[in-house]
CSV table of C-alpha atoms in Angstrom, one decimal:
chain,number,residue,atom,x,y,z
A,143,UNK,CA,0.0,0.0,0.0
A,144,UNK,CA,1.8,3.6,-1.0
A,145,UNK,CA,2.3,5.8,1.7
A,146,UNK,CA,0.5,9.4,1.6
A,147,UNK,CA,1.5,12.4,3.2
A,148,UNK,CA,0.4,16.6,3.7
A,149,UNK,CA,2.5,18.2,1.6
A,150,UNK,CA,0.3,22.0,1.5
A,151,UNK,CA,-2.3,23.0,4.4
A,152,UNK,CA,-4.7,25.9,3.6
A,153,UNK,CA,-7.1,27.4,5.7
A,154,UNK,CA,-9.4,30.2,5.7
A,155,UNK,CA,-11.0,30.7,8.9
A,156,UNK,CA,-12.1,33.6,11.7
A,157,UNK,CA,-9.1,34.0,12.6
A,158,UNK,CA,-7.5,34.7,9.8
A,159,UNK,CA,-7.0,34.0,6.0
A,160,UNK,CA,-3.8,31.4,5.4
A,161,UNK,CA,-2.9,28.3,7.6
A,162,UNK,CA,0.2,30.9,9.3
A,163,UNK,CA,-2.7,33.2,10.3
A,164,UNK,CA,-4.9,30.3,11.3
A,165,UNK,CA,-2.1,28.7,13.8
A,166,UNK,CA,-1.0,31.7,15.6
A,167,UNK,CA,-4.4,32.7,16.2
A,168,UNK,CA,-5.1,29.3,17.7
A,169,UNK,CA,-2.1,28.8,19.5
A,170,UNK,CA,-2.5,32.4,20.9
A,171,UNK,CA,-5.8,31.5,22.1
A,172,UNK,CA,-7.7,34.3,20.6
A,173,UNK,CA,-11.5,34.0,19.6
A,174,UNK,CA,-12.6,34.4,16.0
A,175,UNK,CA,-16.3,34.5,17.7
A,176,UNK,CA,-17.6,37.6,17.3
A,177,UNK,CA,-21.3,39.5,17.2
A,178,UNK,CA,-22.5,39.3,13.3
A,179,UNK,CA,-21.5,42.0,11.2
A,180,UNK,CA,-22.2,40.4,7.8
A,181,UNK,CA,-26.0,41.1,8.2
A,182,UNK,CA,-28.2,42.8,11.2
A,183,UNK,CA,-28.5,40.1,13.4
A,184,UNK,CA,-31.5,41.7,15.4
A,185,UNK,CA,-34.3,39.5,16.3
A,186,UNK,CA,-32.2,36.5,15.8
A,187,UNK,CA,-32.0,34.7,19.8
A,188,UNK,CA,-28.2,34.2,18.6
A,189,UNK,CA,-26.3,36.9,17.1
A,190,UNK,CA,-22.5,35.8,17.2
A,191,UNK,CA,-20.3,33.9,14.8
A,192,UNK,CA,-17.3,33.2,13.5
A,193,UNK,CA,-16.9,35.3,10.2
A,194,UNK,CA,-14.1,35.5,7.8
A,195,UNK,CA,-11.8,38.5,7.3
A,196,UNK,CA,-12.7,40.5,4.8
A,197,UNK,CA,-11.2,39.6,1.3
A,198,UNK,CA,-11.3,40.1,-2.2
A,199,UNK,CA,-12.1,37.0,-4.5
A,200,UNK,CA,-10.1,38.6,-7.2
A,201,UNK,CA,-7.1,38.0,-5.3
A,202,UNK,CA,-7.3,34.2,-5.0
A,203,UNK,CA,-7.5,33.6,-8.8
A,204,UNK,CA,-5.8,34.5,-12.1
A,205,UNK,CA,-7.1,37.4,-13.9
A,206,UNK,CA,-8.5,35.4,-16.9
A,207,UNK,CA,-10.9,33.9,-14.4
A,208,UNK,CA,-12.0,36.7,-12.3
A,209,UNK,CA,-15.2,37.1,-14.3
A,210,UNK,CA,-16.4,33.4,-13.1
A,211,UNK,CA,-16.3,35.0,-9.8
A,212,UNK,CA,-19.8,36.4,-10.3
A,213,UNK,CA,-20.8,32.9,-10.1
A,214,UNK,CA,-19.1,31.7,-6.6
A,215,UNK,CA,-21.6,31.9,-3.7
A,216,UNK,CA,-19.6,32.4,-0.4
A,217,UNK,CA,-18.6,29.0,0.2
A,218,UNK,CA,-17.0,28.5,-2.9
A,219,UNK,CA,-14.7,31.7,-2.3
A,220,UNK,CA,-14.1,30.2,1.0
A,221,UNK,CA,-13.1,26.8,-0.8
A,222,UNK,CA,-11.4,28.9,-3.8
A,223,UNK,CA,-9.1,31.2,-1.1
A,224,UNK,CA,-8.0,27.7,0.8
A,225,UNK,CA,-7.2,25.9,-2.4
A,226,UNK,CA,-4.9,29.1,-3.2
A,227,UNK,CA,-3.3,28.9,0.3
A,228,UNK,CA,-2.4,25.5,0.2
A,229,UNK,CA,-1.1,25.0,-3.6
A,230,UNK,CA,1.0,28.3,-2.6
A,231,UNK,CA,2.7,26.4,0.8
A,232,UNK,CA,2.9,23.1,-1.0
A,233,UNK,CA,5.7,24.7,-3.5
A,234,UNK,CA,3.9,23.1,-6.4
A,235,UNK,CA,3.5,25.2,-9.6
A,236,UNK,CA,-0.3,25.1,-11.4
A,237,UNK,CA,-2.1,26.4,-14.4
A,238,UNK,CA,-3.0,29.2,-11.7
A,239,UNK,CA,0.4,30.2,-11.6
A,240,UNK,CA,2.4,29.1,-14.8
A,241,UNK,CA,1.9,28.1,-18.7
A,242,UNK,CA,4.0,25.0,-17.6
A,243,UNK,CA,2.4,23.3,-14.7
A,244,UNK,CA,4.9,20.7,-12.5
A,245,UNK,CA,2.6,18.0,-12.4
A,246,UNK,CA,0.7,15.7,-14.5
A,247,UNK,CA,-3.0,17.0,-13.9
A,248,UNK,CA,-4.6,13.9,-15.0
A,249,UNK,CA,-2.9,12.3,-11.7
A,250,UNK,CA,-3.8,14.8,-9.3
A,251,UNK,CA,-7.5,14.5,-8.2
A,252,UNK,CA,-9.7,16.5,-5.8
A,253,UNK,CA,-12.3,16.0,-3.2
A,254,UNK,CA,-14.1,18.8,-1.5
A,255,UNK,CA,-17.0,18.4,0.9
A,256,UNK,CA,-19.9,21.1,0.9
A,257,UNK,CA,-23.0,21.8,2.8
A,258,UNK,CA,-26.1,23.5,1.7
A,259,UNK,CA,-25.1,26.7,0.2
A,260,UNK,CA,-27.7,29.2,1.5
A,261,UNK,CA,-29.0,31.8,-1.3
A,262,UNK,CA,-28.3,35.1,-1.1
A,263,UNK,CA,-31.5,36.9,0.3
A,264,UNK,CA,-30.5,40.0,-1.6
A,265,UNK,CA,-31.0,38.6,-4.9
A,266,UNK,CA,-34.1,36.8,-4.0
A,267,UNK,CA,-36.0,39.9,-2.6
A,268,UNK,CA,-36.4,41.9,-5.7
A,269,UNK,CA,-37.7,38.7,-7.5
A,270,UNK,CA,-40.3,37.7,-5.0
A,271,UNK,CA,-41.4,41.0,-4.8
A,272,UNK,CA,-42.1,41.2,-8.2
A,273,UNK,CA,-44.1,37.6,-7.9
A,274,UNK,CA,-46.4,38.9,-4.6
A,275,UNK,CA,-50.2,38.2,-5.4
A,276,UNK,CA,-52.8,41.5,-6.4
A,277,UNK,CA,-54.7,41.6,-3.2
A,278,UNK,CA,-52.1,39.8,-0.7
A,279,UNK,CA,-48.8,41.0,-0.7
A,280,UNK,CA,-47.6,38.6,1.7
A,281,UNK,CA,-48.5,35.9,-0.9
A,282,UNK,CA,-46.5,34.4,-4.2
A,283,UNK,CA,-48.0,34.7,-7.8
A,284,UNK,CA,-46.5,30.9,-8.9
A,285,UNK,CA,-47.7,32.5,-12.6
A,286,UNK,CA,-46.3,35.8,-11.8
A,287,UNK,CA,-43.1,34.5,-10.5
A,288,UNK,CA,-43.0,32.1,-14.0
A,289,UNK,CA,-43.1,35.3,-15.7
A,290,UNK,CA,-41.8,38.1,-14.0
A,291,UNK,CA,-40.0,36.8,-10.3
A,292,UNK,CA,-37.5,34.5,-12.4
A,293,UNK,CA,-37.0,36.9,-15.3
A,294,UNK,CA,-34.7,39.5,-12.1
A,295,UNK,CA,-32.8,36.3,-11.6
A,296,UNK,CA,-29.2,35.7,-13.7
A,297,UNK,CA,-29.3,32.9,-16.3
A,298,UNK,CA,-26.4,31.2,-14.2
A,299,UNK,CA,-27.7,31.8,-10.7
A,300,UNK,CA,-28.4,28.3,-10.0
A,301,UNK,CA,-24.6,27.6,-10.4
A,302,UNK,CA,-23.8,29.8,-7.3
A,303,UNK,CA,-25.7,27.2,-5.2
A,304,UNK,CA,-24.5,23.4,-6.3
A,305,UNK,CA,-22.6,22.0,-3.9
A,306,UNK,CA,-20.1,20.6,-6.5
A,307,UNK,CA,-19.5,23.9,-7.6
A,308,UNK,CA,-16.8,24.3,-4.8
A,309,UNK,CA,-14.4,21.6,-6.7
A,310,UNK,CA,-15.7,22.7,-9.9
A,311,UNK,CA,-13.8,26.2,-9.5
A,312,UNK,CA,-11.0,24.3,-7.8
A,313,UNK,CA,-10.6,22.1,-10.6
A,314,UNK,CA,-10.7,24.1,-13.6
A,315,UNK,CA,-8.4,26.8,-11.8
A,316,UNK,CA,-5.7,24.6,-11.1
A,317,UNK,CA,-6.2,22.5,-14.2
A,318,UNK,CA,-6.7,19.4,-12.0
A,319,UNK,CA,-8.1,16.5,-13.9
A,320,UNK,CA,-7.8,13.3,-11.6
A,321,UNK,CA,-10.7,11.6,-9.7
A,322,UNK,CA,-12.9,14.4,-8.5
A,323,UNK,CA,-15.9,14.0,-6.1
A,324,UNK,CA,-18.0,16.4,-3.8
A,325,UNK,CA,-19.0,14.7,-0.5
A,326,UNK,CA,-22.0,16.6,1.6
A,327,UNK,CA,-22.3,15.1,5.1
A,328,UNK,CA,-22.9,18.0,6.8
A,329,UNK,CA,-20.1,18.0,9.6
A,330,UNK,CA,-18.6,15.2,8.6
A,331,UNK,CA,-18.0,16.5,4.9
A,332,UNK,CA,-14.5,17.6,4.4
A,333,UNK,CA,-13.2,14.5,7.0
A,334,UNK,CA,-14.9,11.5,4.4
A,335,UNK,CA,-13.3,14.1,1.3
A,336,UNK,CA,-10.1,13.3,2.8
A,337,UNK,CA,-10.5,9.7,3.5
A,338,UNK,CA,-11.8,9.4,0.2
A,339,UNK,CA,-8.6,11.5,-1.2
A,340,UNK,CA,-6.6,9.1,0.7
A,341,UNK,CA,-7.9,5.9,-0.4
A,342,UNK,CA,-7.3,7.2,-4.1
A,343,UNK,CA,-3.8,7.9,-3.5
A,344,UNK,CA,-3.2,4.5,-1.6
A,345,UNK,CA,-4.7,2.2,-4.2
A,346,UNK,CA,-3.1,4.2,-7.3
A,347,UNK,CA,-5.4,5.9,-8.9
A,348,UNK,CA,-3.7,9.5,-8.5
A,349,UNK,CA,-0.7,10.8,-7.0
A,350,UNK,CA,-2.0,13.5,-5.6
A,351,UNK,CA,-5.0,15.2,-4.1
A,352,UNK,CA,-6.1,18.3,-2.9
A,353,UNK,CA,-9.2,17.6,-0.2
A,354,UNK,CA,-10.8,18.7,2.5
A,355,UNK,CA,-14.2,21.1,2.7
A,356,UNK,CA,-15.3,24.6,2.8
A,357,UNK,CA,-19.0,26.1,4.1
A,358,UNK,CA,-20.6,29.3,5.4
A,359,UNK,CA,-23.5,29.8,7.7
A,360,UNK,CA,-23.2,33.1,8.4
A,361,UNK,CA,-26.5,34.3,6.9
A,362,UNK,CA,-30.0,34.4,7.7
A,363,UNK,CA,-31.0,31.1,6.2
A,364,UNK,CA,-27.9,29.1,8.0
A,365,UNK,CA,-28.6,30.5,11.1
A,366,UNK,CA,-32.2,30.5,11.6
A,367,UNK,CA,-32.1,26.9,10.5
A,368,UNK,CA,-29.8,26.2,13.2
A,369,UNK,CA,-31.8,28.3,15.6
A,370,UNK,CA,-35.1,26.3,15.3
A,371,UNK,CA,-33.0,22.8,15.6
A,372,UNK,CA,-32.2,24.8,18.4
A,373,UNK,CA,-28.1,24.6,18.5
A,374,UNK,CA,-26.9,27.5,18.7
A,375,UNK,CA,-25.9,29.7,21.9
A,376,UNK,CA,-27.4,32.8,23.4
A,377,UNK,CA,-24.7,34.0,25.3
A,378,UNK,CA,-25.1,37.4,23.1
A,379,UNK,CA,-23.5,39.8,25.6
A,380,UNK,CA,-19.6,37.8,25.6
A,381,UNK,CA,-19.1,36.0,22.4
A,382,UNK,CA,-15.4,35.1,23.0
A,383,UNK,CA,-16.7,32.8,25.6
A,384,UNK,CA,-20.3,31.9,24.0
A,385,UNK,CA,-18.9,28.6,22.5
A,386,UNK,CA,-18.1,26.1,25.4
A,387,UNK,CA,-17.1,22.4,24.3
A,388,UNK,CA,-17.7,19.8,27.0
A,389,UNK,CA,-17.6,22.6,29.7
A,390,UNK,CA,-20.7,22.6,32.1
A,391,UNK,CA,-21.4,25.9,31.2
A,392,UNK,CA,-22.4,24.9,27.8
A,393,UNK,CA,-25.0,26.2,26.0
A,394,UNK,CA,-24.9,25.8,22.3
A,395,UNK,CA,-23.0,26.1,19.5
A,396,UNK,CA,-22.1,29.4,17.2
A,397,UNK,CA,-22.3,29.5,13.2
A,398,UNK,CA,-18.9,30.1,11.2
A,399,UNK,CA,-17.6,29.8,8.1
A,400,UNK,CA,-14.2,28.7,6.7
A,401,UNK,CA,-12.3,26.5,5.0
A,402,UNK,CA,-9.7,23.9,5.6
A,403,UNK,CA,-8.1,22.2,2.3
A,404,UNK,CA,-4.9,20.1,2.2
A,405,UNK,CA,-2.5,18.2,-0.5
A,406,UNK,CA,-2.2,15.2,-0.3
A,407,UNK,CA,0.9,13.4,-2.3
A,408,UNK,CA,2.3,9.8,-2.2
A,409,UNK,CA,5.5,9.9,0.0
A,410,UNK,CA,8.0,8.4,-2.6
A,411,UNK,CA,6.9,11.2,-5.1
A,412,UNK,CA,7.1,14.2,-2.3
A,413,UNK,CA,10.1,13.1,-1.4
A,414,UNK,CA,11.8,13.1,-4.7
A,415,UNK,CA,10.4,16.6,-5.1
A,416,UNK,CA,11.7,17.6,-1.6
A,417,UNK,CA,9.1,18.8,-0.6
A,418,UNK,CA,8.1,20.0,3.3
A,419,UNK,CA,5.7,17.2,4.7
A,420,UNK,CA,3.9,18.3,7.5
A,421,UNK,CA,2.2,14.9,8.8
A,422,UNK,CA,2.0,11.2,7.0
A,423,UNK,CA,-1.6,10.4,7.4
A,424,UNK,CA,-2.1,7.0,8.2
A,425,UNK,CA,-5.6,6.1,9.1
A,426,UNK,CA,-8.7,7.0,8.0
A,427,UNK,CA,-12.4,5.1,9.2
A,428,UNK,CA,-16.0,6.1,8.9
A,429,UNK,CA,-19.3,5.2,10.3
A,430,UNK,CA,-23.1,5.6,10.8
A,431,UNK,CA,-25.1,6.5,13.7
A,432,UNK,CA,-29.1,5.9,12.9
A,433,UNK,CA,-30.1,7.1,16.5
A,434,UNK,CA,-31.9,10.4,15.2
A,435,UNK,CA,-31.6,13.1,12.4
A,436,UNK,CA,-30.7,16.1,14.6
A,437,UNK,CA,-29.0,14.2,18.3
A,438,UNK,CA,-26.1,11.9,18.0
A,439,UNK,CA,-26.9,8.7,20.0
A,440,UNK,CA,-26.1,9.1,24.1
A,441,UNK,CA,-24.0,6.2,23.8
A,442,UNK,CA,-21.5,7.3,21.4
A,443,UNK,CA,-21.1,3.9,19.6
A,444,UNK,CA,-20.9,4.5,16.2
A,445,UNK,CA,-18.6,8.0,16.9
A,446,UNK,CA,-15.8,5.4,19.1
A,447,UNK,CA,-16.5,2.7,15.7
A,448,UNK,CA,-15.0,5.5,13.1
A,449,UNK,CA,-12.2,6.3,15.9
A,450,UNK,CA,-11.6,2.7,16.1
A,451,UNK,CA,-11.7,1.8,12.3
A,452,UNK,CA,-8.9,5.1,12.0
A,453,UNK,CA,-7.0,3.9,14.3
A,454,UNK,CA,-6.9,-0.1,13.1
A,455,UNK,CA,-6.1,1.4,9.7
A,456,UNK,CA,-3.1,3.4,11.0
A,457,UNK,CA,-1.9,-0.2,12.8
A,458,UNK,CA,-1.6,1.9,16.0
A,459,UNK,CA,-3.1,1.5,19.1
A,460,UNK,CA,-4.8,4.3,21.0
A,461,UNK,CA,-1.9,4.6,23.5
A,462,UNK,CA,-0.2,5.9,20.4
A,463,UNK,CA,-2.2,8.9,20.0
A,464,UNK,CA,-1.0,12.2,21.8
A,465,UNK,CA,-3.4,14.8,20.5
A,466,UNK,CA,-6.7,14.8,19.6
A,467,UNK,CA,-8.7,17.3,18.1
A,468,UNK,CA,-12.2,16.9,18.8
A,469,UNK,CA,-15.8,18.1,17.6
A,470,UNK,CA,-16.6,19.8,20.0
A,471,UNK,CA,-19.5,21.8,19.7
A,472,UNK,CA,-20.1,23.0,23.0
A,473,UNK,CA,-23.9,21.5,22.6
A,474,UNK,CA,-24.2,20.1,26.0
A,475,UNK,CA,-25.9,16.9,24.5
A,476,UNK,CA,-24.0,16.2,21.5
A,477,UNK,CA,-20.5,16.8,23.9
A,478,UNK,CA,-22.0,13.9,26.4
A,479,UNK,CA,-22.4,11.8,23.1
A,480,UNK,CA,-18.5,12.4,21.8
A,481,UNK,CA,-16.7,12.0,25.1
A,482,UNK,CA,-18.8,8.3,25.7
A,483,UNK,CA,-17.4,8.2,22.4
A,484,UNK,CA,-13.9,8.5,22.8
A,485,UNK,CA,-14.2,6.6,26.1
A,486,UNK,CA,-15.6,4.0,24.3
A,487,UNK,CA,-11.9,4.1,21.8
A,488,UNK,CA,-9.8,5.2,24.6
A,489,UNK,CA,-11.0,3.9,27.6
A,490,UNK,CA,-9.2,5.2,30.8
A,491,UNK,CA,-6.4,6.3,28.7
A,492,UNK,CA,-8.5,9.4,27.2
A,493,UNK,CA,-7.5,11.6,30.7
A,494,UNK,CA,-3.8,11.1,29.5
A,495,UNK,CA,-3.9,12.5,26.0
A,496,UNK,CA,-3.9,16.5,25.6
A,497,UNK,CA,-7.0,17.4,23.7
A,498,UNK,CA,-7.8,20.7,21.8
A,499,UNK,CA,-11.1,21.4,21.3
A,500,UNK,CA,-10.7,24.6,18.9
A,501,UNK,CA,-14.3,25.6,18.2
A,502,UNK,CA,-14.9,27.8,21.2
A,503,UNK,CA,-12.3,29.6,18.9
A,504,UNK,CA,-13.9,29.5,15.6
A,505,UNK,CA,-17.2,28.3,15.7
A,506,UNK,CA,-19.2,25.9,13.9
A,507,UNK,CA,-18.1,25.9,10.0
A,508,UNK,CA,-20.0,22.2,9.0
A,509,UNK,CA,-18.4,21.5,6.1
A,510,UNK,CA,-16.0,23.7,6.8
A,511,UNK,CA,-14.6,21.4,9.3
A,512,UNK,CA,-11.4,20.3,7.3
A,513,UNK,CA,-10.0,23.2,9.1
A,514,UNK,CA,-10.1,21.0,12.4
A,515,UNK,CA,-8.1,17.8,10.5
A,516,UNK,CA,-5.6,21.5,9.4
A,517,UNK,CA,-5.1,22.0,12.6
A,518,UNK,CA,-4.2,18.6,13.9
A,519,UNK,CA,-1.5,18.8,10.8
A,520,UNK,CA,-0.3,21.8,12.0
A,521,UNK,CA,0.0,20.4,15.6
A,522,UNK,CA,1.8,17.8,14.5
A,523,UNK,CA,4.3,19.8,12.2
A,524,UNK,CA,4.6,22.3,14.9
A,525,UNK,CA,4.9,20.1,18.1
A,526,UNK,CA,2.3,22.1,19.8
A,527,UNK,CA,-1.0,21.5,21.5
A,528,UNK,CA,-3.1,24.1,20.5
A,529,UNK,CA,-5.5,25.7,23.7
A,530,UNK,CA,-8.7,25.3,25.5
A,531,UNK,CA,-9.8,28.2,26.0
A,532,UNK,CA,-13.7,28.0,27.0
A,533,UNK,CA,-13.1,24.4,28.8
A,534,UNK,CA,-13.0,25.4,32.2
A,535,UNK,CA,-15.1,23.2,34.1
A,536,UNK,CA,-15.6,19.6,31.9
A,537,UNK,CA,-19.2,18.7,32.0
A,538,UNK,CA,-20.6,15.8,34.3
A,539,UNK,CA,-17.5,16.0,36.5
A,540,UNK,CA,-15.1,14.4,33.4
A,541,UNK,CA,-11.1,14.4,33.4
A,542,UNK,CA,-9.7,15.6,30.2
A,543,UNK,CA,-6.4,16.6,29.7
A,544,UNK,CA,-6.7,20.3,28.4
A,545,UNK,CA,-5.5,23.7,28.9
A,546,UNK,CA,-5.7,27.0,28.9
A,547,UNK,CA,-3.2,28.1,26.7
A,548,UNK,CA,-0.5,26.0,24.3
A,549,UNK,CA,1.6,23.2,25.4
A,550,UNK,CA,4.7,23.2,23.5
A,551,UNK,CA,5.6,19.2,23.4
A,552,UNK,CA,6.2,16.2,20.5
A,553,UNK,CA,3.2,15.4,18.8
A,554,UNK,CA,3.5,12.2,17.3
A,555,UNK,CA,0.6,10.8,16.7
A,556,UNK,CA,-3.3,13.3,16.2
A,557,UNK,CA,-6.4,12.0,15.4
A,558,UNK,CA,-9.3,14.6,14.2
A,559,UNK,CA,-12.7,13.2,14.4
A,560,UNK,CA,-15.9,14.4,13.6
A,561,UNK,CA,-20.0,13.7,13.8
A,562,UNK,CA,-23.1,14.9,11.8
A,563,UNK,CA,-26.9,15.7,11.9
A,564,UNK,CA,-28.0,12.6,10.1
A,565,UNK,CA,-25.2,10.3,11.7
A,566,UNK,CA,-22.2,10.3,9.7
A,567,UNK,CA,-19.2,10.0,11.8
A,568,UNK,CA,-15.2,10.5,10.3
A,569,UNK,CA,-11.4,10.1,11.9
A,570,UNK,CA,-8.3,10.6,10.7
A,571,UNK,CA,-5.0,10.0,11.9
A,572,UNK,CA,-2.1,11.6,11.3
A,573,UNK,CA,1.6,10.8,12.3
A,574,UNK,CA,5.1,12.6,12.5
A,575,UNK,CA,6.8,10.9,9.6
A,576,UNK,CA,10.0,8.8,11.1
């Protein structure tokens, strides 16, 4: 079986656009959460998030492509700015950036994992209104709409939306045509992505992959459909400290949006290259939880099977593992499901291992969680254990091995895991190559 390792890490996150910015902001334990600026969050029960910096999608891309931009919803600029980052640290040279590309772009293949891409209400408004009925505003003309409501919207608008549009634009900006596939799990999204890029690169099918999963939920429609599923915070008045994994204090997750993307390249090849390998990544397993659509099962069982199936792929056992980076949501519920979880895979051994929960520091990005498996990488590379910073009092009288601010030690061996509404359940595990 060939060996695969992280030869590029890009992130876009709240903290800050590149995996450098990313890292320091995690390591200096600052919090991306924020109140909402990207639309009037008044009337909303929770009004803080973790929003991107401000950027420009124009800078991300070559100028013969910039007029596709007008066809990237948020999330694809998210997946778009994370692609750039990480082909930009990997050292490798793309149709982005030369007329003579340094790889074969029929062996390099990509896998991106997407959510549901929220319209933007601005360009809906002036088409409904056009479509409301004579004698009740407040109702939708269906003929009206057939013949006035669609005729505001742009002939291409529907492509803004499609979730495969993120490695669409990835794809045909980079000139990447290997085994390409758009994974939407929800949560779990950008985790299978990579297992998937993994298990493409192991049996032969590429050499390398760029993988992982962008998403944005800061807008009306993502958050008001995570406020009536009700899991979302209301700690308005502090935000920094709103978002409280598997501390008794918790009391709901905060939207976010981001991006976490890495290359992936078999070892022989990166190393003939020399190239900088961050991590080898050496496990990858997946599972399903049918307890209920919108609460992981109590028990944990399926979450400790994917940990378990990563792990048994890696051939390690889970006194190997020295960091893990968690889901975390700070949803008192679902953080009493994950740590039976990890019990369940690590038994009495999970007090020992440093753990980094990092979304009290960026929020919940869904999709976007490849920027968790980014920051197990960069843990590794680093030899750092990033912060806890809103664990202060672990929930049901737990022991878990966090802190406060970073622990500079050997990271050897980091497993990222991560659960969905609807069940899915993803780990990877990655190890400092020997």
């Amino acid at each position: 079986m060939r060996r695969v390792v992280i030869t590029g890490v890009g992130v876009v996150s709240p903290l800050g656009i590149g995996a450098r910015a990313h890292w320091e902001g995690i390591v200096e334990g600052r919090s991306g959460v924020k109140r909402i600026t990207a639309f009037d969050p008044a009337g909303f029960p929770s009004q803080v998030a973790g929003e991107a910096p401000a950027y420009k999608i124009s800078d991300f891309v070559p100028k013969s492509y910039r007029k596709a931009t007008k066809v990237m919803a948020r999330d694809i600029e998210l997946a778009v700015i994370a692609a750039d980052d990480a082909f930009k640290d990997s050292g490798l040279k793309s149709s982005a950036y030369t007329e003579t590309p340094d790889f074969d772009g029929t062996r390099f293949g990509c896998n991106i994992g997407a959510g549901l891409i929220s319209c933007d209400l601005n360009e809906l408004s002036s088409a409904f209104a056009s479509a409301r009925e004579d004698g009740n505003p407040n109702r939708l003309d269906l003929k009206k709409w057939g013949r006035d409501g669609m005729q505001q919207l742009t002939p291409l608008w529907l492509l803004k939306y499609l979730p495969n549009m993120l490695a669409c634009h990835v794809t045909i900006v980079h000139q990447l045509r290997g085994p390409s596939n758009t994974i939407t799990c929800a949560d779990a999204s950008s985790h299978l992505a990579i297992g998937e890029a993994f298990r493409t690169i192991q049996r032969g099918d590429a050499d390398l992959a760029i993988c992982g999963g962008a998403e944005s939920k800061v807008n009306p429609m993502g958050l008001i459909r995570q406020v009536l599923i009700k899991r979302v915070t209301e700690q308005n008045d502090s935000p920094e400290t709103a978002v409280r994994p598997f501390d008794a204090a918790a009391s709901g997750t905060a939207v976010g949006e981001g991006g976490g993307l890495l290359i992936l390249q078999e070892y022989e090849r990166a190393k003939a290259r020399g190239a900088k390998i961050y991590a080898e990544l050496v496990g990858f397993g997946a599972s399903q939880d049918t307890h209920k659509i919108t609460e992981p099962s109590p028990t944990g069982h399926s979450y400790a099977k994917a940990v378990q199936k990563a792990l048994a792929d890696a051939n390690l056992p889970p006194a190997a593992v020295n960091l893990i980076v968690p889901n975390g949501l700070g949803i008192a519920s679902h953080d009493r499901a994950e740590l039976a979880g990890l019990l369940t895979a690590f038994g009495g051994g999970l007090a020992r291992i440093p753990f980094a929960p990092i979304k009290g520091q960026i929020g919940n990005m869904a999709a976007g969680s490849g920027v968790d498996a980014a920051t197990a990488v960069l843990a590794v590379s680093h030899g750092a254990v990033p912060p806890a910073i809103n664990t202060k009092k672990v929930i049901d009288g737990q022991v878990l091995n966090v802190s406060a601010s970073v622990r500079e030690m050997g990271v050897e061996v980091a497993v990222s895991s991560v659960y969905s509404l609807g069940g899915q359940n993803a780990a990877l595990v990655f190890k400092k190559l020997g």
